[in-house]
Short mmCIF file of N, CA and C in Angstrom, two decimals:
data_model
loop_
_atom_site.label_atom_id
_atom_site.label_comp_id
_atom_site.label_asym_id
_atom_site.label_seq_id
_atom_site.Cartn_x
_atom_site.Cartn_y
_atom_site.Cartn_z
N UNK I 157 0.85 -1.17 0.00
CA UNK I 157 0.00 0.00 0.00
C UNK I 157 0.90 1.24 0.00
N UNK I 158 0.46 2.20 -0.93
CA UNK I 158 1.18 3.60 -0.85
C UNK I 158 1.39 4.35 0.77
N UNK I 159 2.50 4.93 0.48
CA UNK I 159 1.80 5.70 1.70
C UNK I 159 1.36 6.53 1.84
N UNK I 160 0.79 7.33 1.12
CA UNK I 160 -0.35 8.33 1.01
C UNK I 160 -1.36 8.11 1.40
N UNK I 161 -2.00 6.19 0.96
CA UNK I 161 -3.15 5.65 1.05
C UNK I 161 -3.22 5.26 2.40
N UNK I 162 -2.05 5.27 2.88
CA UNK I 162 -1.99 5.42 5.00
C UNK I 162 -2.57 6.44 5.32
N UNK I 163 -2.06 7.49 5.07
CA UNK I 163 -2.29 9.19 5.26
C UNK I 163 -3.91 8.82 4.83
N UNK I 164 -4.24 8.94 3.68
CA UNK I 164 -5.87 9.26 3.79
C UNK I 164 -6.47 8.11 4.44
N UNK I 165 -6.10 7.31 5.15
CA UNK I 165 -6.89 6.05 5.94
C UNK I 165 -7.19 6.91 7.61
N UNK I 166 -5.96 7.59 7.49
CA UNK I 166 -5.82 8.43 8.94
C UNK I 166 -6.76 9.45 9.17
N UNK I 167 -6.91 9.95 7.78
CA UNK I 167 -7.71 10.98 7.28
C UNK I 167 -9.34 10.68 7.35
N UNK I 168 -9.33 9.70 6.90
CA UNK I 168 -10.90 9.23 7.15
C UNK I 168 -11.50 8.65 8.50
N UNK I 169 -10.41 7.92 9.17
CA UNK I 169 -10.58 7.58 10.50
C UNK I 169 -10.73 9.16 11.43
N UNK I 170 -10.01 10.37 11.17
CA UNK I 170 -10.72 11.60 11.40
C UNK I 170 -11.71 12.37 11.38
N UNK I 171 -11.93 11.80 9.98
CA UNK I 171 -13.40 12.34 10.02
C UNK I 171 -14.80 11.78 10.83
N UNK I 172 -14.30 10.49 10.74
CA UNK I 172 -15.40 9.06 11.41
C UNK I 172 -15.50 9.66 12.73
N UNK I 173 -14.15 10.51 13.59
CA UNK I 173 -14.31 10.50 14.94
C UNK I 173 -14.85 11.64 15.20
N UNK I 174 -14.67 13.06 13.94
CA UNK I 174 -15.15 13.60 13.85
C UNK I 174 -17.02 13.67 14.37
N UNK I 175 -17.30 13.00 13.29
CA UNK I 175 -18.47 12.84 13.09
C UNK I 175 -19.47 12.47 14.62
N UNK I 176 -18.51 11.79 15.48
CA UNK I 176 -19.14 11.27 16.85
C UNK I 176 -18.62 11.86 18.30
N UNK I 177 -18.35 13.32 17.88
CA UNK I 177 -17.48 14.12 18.26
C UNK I 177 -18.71 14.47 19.53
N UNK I 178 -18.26 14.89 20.69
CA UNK I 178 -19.45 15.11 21.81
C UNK I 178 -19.59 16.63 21.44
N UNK I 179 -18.51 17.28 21.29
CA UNK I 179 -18.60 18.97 21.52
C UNK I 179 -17.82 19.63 20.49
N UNK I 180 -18.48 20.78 20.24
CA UNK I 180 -17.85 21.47 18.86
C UNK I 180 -16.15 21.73 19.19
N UNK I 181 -15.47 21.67 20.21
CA UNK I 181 -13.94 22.01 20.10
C UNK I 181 -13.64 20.66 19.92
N UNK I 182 -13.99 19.64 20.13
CA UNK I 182 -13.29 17.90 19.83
C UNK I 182 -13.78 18.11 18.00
N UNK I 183 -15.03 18.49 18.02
CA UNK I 183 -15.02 18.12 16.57
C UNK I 183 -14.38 18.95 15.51
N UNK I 184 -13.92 20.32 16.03
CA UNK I 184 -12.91 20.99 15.23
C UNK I 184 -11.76 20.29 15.21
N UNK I 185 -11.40 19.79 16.29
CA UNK I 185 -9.59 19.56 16.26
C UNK I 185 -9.51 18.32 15.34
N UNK I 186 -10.73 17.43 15.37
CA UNK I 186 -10.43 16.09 14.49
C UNK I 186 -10.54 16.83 12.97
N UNK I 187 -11.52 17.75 12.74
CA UNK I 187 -11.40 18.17 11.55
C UNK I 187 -10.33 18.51 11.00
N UNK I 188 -9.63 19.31 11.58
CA UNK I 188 -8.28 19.87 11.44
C UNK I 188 -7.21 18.90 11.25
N UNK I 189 -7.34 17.68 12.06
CA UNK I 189 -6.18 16.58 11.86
C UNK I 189 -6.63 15.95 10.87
N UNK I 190 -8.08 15.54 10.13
CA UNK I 190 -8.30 14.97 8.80
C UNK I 190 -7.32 16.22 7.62
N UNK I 191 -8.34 17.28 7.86
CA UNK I 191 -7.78 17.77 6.31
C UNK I 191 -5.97 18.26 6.76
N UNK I 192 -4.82 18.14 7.77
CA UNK I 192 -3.83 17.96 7.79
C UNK I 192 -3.13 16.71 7.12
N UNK I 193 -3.85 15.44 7.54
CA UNK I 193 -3.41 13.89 6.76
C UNK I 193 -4.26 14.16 5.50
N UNK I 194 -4.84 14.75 5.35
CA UNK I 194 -4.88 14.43 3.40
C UNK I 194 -4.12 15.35 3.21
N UNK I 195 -3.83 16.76 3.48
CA UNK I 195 -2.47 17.85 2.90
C UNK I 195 -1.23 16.72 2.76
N UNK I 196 -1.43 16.23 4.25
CA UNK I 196 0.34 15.13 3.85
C UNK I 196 -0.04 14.15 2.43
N UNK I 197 -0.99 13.49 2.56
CA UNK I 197 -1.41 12.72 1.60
C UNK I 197 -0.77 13.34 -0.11
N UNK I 198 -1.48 14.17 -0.20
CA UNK I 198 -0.59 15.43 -0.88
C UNK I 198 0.61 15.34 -1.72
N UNK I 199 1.20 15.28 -0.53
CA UNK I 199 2.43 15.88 -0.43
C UNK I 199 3.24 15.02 -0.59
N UNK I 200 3.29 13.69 -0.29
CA UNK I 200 3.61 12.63 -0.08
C UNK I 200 3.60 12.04 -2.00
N UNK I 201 2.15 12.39 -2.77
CA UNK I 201 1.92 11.93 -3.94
C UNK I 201 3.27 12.91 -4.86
N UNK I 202 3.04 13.78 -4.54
CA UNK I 202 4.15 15.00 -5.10
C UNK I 202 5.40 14.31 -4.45
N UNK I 203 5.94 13.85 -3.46
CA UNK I 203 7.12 13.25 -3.39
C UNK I 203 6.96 12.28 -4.28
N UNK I 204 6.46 11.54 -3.98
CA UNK I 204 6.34 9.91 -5.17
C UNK I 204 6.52 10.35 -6.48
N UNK I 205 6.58 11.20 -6.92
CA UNK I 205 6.10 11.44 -8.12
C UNK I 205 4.91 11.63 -8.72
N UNK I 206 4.09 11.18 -8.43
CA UNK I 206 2.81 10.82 -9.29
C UNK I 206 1.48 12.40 -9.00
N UNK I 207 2.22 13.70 -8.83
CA UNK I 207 1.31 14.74 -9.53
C UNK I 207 2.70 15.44 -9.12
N UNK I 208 1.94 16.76 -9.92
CA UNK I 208 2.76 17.81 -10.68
C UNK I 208 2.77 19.16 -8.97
N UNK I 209 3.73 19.58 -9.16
CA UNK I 209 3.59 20.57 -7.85
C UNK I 209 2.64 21.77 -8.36
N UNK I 210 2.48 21.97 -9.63
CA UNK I 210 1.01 22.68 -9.74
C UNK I 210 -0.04 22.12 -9.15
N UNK I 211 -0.30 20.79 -9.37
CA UNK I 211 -1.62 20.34 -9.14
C UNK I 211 -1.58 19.73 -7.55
N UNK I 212 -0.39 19.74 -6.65
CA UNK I 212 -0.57 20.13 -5.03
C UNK I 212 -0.83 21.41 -4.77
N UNK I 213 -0.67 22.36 -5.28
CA UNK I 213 -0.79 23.67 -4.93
C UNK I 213 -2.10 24.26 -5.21
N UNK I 214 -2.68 23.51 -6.08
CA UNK I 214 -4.33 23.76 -6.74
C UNK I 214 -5.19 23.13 -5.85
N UNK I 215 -4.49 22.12 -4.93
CA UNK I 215 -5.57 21.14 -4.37
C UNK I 215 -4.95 21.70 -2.49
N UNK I 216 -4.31 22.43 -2.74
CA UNK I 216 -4.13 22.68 -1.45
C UNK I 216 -4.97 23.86 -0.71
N UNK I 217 -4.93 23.79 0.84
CA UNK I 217 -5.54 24.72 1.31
C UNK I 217 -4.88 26.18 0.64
N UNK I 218 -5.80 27.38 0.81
CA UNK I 218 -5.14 28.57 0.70
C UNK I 218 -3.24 28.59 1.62
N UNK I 219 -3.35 28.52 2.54
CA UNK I 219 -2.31 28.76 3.48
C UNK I 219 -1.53 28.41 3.37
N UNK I 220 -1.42 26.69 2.87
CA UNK I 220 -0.13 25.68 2.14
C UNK I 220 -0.35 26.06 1.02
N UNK I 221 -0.95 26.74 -0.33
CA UNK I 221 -0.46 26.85 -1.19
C UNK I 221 0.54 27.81 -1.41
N UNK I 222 0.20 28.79 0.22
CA UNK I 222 1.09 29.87 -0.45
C UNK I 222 2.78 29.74 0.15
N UNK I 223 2.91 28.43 0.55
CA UNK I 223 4.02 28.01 0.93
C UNK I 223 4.59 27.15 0.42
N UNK I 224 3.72 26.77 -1.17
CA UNK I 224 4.45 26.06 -2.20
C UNK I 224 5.09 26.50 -3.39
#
């Protein structure tokens, strides 16, 4: 398995906990650690090779793009 496809497994297991979150500050912070493991996810594909650092920077948040 890639390891990117780790990263978005992490990513979705975030959101899942998200989702069963008791109180809006637990369910921000899981949010925040999902869309962090898909940025790595990312980033990780752009290491591998397999996309273009345009197309991480297109798919990235505002904030990491402007640090690409």
């Amino acid at each position: 398995m890639k390891q990117s496809q780790h990263f978005l497994d992490n990513a979705e297991n975030c959101a899942q906990l998200a989702e069963r979150a008791d109180d809006e500050p637990t369910y921000n912070r899981f949010k925040r650690m999902e869309a962090a493991w898909r940025a790595l996810a990312k980033e990780q594909d752009w290491l591998d090779g397999e996309t273009s650092s345009s197309e991480t920077a297109a798919a990235a948040p505002p904030e990491t793009a402007a640090r690409i």
